[in-house]
Short mmCIF file of C-alpha atoms and ligand atoms in Angstrom, two decimals:
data_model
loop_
_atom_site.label_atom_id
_atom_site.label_comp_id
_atom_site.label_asym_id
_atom_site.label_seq_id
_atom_site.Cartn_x
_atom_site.Cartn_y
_atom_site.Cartn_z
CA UNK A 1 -14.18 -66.98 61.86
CA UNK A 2 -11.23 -68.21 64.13
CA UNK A 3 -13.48 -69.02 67.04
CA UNK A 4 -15.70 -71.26 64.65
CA UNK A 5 -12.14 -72.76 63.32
CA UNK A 6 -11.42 -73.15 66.94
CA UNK A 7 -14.66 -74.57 68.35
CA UNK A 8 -14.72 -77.61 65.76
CA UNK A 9 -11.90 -80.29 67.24
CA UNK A 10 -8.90 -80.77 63.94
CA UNK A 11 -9.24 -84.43 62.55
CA UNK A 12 -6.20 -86.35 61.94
CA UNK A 13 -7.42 -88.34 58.99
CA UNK A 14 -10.64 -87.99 57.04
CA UNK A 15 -12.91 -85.70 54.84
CA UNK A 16 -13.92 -82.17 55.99
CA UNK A 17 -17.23 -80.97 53.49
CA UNK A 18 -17.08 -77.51 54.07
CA UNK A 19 -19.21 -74.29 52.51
CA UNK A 20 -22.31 -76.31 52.22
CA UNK A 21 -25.31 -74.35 51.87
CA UNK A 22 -27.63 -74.50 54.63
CA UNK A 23 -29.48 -77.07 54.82
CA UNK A 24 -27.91 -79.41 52.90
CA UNK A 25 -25.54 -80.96 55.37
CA UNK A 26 -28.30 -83.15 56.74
CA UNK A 27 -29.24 -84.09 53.41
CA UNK A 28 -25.81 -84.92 52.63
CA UNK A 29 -25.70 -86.90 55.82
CA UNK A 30 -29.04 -88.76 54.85
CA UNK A 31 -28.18 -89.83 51.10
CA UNK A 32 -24.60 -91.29 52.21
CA UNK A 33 -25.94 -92.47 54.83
CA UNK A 34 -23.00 -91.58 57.18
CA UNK A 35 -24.65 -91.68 60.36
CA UNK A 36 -24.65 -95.67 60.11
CA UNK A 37 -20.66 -95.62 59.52
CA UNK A 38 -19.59 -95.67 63.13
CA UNK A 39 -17.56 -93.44 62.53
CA UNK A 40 -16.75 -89.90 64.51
CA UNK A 41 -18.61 -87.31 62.65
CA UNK A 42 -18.82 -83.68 63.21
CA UNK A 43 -21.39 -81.69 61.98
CA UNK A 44 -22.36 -77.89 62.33
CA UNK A 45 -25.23 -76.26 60.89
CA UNK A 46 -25.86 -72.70 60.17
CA UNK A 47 -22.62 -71.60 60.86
CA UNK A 48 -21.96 -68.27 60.17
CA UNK A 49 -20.18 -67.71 56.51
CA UNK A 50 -17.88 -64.61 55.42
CA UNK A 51 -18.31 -65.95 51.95
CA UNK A 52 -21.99 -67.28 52.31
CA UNK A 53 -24.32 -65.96 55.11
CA UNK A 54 -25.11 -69.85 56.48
CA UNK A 55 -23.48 -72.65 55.74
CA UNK A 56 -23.17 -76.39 57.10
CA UNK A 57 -19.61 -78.31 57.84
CA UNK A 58 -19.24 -81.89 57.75
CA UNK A 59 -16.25 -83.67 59.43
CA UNK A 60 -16.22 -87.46 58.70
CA UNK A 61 -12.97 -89.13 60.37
CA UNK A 62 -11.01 -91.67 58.95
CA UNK A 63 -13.81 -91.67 55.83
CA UNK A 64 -12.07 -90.83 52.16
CA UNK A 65 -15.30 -90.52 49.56
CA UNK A 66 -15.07 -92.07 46.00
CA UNK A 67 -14.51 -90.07 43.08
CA UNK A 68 -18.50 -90.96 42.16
CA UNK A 69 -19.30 -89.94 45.53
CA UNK A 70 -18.12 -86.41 45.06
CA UNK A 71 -19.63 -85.75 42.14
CA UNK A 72 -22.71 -86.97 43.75
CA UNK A 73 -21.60 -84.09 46.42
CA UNK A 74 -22.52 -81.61 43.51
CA UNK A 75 -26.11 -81.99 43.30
CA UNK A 76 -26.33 -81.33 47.20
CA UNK A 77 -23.55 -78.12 47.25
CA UNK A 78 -22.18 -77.10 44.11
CA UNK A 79 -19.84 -74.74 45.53
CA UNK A 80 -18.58 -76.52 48.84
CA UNK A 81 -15.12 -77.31 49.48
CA UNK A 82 -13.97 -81.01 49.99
CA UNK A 83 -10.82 -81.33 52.21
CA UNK A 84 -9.05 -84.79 52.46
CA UNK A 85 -7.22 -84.51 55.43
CA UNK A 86 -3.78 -86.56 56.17
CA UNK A 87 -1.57 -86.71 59.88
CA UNK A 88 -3.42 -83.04 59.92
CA UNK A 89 -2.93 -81.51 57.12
CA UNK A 90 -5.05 -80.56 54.23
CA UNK A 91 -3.43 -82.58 51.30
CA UNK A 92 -6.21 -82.21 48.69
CA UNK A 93 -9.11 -79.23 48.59
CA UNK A 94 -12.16 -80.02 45.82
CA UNK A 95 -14.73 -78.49 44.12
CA UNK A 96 -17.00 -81.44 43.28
CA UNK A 97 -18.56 -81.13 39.49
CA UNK A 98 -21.86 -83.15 37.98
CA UNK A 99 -21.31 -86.12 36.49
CA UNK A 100 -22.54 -87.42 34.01
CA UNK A 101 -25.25 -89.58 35.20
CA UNK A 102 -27.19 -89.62 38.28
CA UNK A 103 -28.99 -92.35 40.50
CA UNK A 104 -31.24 -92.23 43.20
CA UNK A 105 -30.94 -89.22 44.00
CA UNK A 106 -33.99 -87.22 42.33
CA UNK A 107 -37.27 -87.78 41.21
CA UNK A 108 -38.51 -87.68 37.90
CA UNK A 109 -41.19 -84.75 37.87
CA UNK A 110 -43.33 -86.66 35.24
CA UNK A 111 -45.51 -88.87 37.56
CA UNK A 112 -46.33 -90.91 34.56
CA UNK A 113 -42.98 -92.16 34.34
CA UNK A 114 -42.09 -95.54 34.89
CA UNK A 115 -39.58 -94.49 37.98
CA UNK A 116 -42.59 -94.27 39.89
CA UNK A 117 -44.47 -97.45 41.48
CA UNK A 118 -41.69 -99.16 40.06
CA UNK A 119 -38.90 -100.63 43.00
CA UNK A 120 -36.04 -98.57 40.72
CA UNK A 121 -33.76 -96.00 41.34
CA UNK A 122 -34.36 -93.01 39.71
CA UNK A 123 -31.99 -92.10 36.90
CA UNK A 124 -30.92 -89.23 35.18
CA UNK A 125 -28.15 -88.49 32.02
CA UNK A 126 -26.60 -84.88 33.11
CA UNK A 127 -26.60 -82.43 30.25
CA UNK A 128 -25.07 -78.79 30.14
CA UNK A 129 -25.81 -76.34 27.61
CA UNK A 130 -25.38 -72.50 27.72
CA UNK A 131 -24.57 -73.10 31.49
CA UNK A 132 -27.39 -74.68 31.83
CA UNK A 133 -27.77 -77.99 33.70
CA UNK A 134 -30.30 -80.21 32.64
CA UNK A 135 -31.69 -83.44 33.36
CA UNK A 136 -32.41 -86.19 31.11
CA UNK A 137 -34.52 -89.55 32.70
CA UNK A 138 -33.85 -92.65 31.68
CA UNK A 139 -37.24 -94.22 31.65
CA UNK A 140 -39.21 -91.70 30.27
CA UNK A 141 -36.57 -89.84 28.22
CA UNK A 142 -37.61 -85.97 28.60
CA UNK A 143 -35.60 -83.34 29.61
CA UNK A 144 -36.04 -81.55 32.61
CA UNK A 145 -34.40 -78.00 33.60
CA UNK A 146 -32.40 -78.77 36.62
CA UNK A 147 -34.73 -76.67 39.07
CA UNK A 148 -37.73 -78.81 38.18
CA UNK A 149 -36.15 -82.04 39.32
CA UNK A 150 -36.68 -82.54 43.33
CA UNK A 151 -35.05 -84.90 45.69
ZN1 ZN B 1 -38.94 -90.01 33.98
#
């Protein structure tokens, strides 16, 4: 654990993603788009996890995400740990949860829906019942289980 610590250089200012599963980092990385910000980015995949068995980290400098953008965080790694760091230190540590509506991220799994063909984002109405997290779309207005929904 302390060599991984030690092999990823501290940032001075910016967000550390951390406990993402595997696999998801470069999705995270793709739907933010945060390759295109020019700025120093950090990035290790499949890292071994004491609390996890693989995990991705994601070390953005000098970028500070948007309430909205964290919850968006959820849908990619429910249970990662977002770290705003400040002059070094870790001033803030969150656990991202859904919002309540969703764009562009999924697909609708109906392929009759109007989302599809159409030059629209997809969008979904978040629902939880029971623990349960469901989906609702806004163009064709069924409800979809949360594992049915794809991105
Ligand atoms: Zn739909």
């Amino acid at each position: 654990m302390k060599e991984q610590t030690l092999s990823v250089k501290a940032i001075e200012n910016g967000t550390v993603i951390d406990h993402i599963p595997a696999g998801e980092g470069l999705n995270i990385l793709h739907y933010f788009a945060l390759d295109q910000l020019q700025k120093c980015i950090t990035v290790g995949f499949n890292l071994k996890s004491g609390t996890q068995n693989y995990k991705d980290l994601i070390k953005i400098e000098d970028v500070f995400f948007t309430e909205e953008n964290i919850q968006q965080i959820a849908f990619f790694a429910p249970q990662c740990t977002i770290n705003i760091i400040k002059n070094f230190e870790v001033i803030q540590k969150i656990t991202p949860t859904y919002p309540d509506q969703v764009v562009g991220i999924f697909k609708c799994p109906n392929m009759n829906c109007a989302s599809h063909g159409e030059p629209v984002k997809s969008h979904f109405y978040v629902k939880n019942k029971n623990n349960k997290t469901k989906l609702k779309c806004h163009y064709c207005e069924k409800i979809y289980p949360f594992e049915w929904v794809h991105k």
